[in-house]
N, CA and C atoms as an extended XYZ file, in Angstrom:
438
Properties=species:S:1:pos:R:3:atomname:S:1:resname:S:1:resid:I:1 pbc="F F F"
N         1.561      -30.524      101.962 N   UNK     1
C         1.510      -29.393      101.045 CA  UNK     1
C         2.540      -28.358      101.480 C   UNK     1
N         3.213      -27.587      100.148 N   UNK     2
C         4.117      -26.435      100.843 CA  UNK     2
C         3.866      -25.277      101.244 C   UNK     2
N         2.076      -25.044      101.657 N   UNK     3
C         1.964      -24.088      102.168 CA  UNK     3
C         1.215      -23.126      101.009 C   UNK     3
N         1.547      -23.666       99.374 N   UNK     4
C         1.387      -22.976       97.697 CA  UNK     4
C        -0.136      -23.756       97.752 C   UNK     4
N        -1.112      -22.752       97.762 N   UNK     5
C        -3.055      -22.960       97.087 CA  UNK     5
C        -2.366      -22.840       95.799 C   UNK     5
N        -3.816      -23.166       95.423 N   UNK     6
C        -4.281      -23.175       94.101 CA  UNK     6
C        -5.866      -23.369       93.928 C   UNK     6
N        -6.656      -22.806       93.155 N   UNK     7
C        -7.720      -22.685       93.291 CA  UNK     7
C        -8.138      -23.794       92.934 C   UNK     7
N        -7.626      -25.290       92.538 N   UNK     8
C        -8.148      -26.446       91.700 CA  UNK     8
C        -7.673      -27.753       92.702 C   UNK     8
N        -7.268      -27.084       94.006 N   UNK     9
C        -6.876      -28.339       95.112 CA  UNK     9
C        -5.788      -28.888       95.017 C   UNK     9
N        -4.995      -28.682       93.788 N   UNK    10
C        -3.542      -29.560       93.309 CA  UNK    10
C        -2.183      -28.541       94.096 C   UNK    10
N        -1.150      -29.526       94.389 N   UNK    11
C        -0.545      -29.034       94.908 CA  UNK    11
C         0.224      -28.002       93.837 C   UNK    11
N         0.953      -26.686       93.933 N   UNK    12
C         1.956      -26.157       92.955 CA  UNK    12
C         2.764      -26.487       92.790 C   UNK    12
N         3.188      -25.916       91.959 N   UNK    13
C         4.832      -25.864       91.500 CA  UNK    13
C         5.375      -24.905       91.914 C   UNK    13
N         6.896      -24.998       92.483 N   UNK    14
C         7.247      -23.600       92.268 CA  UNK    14
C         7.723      -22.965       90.950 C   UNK    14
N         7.730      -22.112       90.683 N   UNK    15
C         8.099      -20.881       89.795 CA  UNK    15
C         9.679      -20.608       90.319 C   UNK    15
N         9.883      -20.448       89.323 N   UNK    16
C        12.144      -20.348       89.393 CA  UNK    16
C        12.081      -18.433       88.619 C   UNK    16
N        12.355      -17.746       89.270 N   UNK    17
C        12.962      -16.532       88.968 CA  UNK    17
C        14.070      -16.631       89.139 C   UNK    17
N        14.685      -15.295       88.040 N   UNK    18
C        16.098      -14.973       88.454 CA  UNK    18
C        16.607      -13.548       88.824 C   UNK    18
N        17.031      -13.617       90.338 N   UNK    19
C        17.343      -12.801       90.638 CA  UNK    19
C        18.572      -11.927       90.784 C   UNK    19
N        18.759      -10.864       89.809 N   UNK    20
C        19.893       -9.991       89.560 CA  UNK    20
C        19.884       -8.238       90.740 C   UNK    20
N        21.106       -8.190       91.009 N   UNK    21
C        21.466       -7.024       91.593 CA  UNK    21
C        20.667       -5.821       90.736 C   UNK    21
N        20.386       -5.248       91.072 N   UNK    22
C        20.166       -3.424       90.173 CA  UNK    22
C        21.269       -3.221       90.124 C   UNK    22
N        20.958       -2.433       88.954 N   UNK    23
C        22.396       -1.567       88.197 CA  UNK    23
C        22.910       -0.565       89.368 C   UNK    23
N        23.766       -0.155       90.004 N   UNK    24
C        24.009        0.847       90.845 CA  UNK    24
C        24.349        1.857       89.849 C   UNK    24
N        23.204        2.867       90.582 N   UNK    25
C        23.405        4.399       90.155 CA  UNK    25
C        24.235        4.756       90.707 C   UNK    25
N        25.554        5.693       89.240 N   UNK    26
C        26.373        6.152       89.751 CA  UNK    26
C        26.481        7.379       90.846 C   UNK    26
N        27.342        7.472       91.999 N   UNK    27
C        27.063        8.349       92.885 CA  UNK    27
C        27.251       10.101       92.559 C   UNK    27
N        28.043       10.012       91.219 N   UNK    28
C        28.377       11.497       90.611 CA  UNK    28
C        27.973       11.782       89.432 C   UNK    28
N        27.999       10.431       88.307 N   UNK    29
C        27.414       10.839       86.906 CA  UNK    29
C        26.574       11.868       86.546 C   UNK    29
N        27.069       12.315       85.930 N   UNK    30
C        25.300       13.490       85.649 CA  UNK    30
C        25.228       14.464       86.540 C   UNK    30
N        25.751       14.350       87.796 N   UNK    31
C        25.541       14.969       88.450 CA  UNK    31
C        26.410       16.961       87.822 C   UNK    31
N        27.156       17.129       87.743 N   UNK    32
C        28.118       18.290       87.413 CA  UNK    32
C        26.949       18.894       85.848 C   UNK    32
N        26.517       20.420       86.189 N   UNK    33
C        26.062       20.776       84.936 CA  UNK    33
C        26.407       22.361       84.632 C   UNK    33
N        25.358       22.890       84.084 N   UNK    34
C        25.809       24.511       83.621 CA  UNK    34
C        25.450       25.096       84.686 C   UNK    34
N        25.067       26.380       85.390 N   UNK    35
C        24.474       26.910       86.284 CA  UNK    35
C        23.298       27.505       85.447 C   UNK    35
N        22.185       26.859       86.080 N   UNK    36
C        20.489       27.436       85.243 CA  UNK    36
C        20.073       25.968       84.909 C   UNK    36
N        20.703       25.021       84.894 N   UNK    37
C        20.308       23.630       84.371 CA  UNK    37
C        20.365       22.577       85.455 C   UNK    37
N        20.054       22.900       86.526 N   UNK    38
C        20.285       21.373       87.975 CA  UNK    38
C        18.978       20.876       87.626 C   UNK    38
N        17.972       21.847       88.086 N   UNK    39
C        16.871       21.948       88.211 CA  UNK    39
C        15.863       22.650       87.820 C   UNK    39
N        14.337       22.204       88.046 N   UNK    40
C        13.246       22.728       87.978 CA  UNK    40
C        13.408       24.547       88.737 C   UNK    40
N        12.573       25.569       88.106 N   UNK    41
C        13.072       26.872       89.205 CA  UNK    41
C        12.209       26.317       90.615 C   UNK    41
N        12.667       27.050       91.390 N   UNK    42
C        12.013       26.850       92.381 CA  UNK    42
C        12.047       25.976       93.439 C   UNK    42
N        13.520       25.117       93.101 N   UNK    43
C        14.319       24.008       93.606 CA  UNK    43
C        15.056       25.003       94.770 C   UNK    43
N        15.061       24.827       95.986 N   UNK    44
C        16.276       25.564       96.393 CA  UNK    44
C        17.832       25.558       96.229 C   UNK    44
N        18.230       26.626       96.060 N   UNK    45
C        19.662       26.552       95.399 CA  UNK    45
C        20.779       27.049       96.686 C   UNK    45
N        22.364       26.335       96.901 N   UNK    46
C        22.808       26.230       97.578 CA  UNK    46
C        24.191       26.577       97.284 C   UNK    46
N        24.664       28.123       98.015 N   UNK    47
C        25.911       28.376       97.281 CA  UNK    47
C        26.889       27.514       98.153 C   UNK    47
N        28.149       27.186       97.358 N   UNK    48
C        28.863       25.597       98.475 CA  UNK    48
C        29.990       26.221       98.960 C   UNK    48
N        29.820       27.811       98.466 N   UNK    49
C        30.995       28.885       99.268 CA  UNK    49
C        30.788       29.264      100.317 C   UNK    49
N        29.219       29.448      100.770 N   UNK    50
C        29.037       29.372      102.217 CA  UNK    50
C        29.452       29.102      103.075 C   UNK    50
N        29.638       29.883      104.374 N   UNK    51
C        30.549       29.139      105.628 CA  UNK    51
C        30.075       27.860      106.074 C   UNK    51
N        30.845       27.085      106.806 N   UNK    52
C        30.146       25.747      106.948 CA  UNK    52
C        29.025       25.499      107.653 C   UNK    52
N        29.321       25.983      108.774 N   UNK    53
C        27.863       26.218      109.530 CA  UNK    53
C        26.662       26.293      109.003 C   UNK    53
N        26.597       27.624      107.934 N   UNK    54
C        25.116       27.711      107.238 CA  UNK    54
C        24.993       26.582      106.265 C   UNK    54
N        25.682       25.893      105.797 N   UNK    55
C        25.955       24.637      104.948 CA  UNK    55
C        25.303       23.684      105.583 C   UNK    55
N        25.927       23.158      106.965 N   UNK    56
C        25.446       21.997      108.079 CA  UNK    56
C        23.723       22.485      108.172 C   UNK    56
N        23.794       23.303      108.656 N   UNK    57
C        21.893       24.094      109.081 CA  UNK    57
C        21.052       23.653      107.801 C   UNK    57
N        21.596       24.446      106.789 N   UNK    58
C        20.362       24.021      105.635 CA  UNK    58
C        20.788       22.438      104.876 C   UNK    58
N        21.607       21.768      105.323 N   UNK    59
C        21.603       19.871      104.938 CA  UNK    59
C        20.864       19.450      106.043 C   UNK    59
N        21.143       19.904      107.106 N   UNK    60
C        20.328       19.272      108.205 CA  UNK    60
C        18.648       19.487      107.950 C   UNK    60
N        18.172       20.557      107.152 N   UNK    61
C        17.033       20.339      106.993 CA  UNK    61
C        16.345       20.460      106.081 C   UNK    61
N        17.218       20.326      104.903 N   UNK    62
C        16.711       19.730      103.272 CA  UNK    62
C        17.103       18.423      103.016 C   UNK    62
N        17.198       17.540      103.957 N   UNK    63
C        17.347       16.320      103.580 CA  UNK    63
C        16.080       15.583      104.155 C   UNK    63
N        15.083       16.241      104.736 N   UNK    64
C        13.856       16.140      105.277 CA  UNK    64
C        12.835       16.750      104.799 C   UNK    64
N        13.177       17.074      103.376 N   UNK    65
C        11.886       17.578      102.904 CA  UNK    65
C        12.037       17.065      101.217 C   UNK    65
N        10.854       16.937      100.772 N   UNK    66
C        10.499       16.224       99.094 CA  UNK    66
C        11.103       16.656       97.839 C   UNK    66
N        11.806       18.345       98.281 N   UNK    67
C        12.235       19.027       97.370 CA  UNK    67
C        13.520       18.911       96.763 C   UNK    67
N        14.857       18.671       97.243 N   UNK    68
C        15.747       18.450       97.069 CA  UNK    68
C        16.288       19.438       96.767 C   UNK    68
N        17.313       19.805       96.752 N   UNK    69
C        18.434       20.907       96.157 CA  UNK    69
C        19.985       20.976       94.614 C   UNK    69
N        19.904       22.258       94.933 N   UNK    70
C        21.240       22.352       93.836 CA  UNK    70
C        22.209       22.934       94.391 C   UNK    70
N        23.657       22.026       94.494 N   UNK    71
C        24.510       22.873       94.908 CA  UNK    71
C        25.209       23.923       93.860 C   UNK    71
N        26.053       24.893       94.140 N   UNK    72
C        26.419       25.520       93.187 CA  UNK    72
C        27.669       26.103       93.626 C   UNK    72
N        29.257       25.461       92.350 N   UNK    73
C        30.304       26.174       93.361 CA  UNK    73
C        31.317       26.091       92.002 C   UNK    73
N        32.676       26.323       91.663 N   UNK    74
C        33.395       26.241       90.589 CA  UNK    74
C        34.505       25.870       91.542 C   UNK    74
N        34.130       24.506       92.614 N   UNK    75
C        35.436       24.029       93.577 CA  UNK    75
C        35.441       22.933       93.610 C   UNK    75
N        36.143       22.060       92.670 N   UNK    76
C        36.062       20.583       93.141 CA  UNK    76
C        36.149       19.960       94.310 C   UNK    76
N        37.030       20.950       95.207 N   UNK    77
C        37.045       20.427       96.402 CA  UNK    77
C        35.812       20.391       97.099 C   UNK    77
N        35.021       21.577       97.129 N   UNK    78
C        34.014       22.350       97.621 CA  UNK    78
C        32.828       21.683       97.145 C   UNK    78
N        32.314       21.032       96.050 N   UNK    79
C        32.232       20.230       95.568 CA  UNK    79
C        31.879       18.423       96.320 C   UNK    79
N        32.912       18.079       96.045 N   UNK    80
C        33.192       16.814       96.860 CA  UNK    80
C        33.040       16.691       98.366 C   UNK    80
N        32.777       18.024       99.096 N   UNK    81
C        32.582       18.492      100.189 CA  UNK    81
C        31.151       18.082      100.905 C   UNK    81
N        30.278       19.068       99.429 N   UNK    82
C        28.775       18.521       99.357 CA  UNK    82
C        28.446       17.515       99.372 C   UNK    82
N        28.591       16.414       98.680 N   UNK    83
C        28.741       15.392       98.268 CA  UNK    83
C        29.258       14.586       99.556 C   UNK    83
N        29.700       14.856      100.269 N   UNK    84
C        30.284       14.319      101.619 CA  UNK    84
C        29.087       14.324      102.849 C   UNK    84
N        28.491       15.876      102.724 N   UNK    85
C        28.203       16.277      104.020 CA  UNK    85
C        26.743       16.192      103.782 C   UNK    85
N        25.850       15.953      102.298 N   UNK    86
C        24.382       15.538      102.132 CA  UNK    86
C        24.343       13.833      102.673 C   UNK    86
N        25.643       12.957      102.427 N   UNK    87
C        25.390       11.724      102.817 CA  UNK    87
C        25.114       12.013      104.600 C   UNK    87
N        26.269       12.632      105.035 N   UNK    88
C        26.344       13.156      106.418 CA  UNK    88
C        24.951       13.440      107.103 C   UNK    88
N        24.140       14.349      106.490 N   UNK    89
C        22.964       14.735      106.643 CA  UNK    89
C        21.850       13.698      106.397 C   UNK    89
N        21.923       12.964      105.592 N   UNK    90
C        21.166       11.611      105.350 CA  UNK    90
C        21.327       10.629      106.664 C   UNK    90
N        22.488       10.531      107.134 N   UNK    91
C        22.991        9.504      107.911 CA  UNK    91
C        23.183       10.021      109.203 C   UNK    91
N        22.303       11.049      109.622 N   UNK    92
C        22.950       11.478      110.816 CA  UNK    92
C        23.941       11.859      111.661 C   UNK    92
N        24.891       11.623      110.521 N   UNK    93
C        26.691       12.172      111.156 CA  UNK    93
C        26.423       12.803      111.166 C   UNK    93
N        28.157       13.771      111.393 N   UNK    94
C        28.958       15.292      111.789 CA  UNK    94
C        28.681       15.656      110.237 C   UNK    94
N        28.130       16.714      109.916 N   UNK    95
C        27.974       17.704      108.749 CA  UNK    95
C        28.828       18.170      108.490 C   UNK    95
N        29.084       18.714      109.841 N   UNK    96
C        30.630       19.666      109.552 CA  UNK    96
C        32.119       18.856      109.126 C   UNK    96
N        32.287       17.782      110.030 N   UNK    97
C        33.308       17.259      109.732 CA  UNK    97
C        33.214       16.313      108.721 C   UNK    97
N        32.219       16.459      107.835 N   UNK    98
C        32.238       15.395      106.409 CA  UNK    98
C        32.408       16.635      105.558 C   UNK    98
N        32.065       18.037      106.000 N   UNK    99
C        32.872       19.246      104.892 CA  UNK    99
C        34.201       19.493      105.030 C   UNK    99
N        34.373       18.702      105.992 N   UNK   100
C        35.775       19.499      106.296 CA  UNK   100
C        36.784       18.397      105.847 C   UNK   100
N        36.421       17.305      106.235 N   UNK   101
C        37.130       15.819      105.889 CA  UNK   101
C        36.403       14.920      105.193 C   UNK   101
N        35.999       14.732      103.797 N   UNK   102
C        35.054       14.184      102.836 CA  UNK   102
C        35.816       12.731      103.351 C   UNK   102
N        34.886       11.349      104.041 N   UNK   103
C        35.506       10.366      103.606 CA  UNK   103
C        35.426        9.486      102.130 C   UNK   103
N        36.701        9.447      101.451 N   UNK   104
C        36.463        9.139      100.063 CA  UNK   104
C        35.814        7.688      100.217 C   UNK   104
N        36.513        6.609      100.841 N   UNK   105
C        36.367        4.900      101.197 CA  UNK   105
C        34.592        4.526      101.713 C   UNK   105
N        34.462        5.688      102.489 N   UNK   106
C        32.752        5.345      103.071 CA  UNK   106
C        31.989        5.850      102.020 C   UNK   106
N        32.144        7.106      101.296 N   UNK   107
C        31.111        7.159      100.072 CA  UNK   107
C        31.402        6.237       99.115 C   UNK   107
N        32.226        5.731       98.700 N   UNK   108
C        32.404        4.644       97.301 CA  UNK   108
C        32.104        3.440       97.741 C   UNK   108
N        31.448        2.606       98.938 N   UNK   109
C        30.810        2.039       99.981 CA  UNK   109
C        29.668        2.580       99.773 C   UNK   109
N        28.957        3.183       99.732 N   UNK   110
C        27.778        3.099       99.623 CA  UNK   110
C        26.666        2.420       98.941 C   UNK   110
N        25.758        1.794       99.296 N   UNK   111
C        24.966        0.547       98.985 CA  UNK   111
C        23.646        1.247       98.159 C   UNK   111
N        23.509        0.906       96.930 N   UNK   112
C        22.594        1.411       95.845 CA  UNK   112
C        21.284        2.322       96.850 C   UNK   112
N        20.685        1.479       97.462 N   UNK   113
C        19.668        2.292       98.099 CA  UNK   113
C        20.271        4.066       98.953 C   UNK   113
N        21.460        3.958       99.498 N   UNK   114
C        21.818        5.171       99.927 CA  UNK   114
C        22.442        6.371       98.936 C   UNK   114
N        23.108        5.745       97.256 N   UNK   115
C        23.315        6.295       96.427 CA  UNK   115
C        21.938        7.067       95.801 C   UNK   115
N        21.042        6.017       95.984 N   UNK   116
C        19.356        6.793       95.442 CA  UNK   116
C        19.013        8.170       96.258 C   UNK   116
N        18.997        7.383       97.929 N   UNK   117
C        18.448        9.149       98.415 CA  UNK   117
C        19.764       10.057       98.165 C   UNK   117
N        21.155        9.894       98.293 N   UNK   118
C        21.432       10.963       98.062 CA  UNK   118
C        21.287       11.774       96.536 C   UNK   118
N        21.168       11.239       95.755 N   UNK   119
C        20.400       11.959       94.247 CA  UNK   119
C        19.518       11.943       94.788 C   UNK   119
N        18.347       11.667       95.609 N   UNK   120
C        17.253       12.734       95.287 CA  UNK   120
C        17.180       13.912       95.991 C   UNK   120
N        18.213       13.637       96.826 N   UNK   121
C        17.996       15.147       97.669 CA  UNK   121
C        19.566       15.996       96.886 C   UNK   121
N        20.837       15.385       96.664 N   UNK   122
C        21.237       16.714       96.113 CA  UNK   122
C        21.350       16.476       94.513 C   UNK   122
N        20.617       17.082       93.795 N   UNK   123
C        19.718       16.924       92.194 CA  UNK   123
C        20.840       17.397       91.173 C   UNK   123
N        21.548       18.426       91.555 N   UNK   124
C        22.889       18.574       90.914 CA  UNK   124
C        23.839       19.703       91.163 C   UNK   124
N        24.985       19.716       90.799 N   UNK   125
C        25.918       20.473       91.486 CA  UNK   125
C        26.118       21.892       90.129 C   UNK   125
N        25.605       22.731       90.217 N   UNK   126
C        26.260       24.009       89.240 CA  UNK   126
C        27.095       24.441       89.316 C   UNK   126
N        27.985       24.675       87.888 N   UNK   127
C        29.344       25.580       87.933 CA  UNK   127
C        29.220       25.764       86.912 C   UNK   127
N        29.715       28.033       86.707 N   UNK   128
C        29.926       28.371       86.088 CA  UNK   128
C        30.160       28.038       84.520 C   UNK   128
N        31.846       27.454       84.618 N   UNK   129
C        32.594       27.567       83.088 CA  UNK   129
C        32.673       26.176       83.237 C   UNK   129
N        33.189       26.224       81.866 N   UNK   130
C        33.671       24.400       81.583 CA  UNK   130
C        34.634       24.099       82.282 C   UNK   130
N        35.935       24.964       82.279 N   UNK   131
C        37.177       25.095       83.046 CA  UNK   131
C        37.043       25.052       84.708 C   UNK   131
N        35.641       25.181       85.214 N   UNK   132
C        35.451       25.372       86.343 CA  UNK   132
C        34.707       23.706       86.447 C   UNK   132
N        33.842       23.411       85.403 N   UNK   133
C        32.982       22.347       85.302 CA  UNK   133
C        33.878       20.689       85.692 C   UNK   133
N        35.253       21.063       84.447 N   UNK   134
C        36.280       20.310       84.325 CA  UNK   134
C        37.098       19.636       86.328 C   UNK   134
N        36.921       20.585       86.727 N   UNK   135
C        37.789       20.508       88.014 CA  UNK   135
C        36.742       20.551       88.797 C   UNK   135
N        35.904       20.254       88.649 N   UNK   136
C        34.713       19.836       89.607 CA  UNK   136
C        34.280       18.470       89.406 C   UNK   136
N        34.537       17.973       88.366 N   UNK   137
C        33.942       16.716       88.164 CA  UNK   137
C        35.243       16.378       88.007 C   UNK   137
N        36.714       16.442       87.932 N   UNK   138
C        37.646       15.666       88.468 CA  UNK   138
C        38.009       15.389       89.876 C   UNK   138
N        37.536       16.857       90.709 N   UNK   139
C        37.775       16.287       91.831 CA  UNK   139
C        36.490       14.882       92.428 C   UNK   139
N        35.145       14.612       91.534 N   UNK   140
C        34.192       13.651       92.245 CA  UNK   140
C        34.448       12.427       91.122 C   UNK   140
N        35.717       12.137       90.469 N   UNK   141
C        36.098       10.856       89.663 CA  UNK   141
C        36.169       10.007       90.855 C   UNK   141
N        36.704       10.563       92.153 N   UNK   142
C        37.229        9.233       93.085 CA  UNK   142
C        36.617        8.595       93.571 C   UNK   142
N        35.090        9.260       93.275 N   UNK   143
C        33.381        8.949       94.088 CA  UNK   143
C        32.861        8.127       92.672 C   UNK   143
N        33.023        8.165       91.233 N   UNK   144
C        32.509        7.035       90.224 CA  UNK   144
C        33.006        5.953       89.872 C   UNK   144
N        31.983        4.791       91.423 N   UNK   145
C        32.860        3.755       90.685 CA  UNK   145
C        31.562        3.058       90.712 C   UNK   145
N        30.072        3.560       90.037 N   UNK   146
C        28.682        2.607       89.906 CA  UNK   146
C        28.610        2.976       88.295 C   UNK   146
């Protein structure tokens, strides 16, 4: 026998599934919105103009709690920064030096399950204007490739 009961003593059959990849969630889609629209109120909100330091301090310890955050900046760079330094904070790296030096090749590498926690912990990025919106979500095109 292969080890497969059955409540009637006969040996089974196996059963043939088919198994497909998940769709990978994109790592930026959706992400870029109005400022007042990331989130629920009461989400903590995260200005991404902040010096880095206070940046590193509060990733280092909102990536350990259920709530998740909103960043908020009209800097694509600044921006893509976040987006660098929440994986950083997920993964135990340098915080600082994933704000300072976003690696583009290791985030577009990232394996569906690590694309998930980082959406749930950073929920979305706010900016101002469209013109501000525009150059924020061009600078995180180099991060959509799910």
């Amino acid at each position: 026998m292969n080890g497969a009961q059955t409540g009637h003593g006969s040996e089974a059959e196996p059963v043939l599934i088919s198994l497909t990849a998940p769709a990978r969630r994109s790592l930026v889609r959706g992400l870029v919105c109005d400022t007042g629209s990331g989130a629920r109120a009461g989400v903590p909100r995260l200005s991404a103009d902040r010096p880095d330091a206070e940046i590193a301090d509060f990733l280092a310890g909102i990536v350990h709690t259920d709530t998740g955050f909103v960043a908020r900046t009209d800097s694509g760079e600044r921006a893509l920064a976040i987006v660098a330094a929440t994986v950083a904070a997920l993964c135990g790296e340098d915080i600082r030096l994933a704000l300072a030096r976003p690696d583009i090749a290791f985030l577009t590498a990232l394996k569906p399950p690590a694309v998930e926690a980082l959406r749930g912990v950073l929920l979305a990025i706010e900016t101002e204007a469209a013109e501000a919106a525009e150059a924020v979500i061009g600078a995180l095109t180099v991060l959509d490739v799910g």
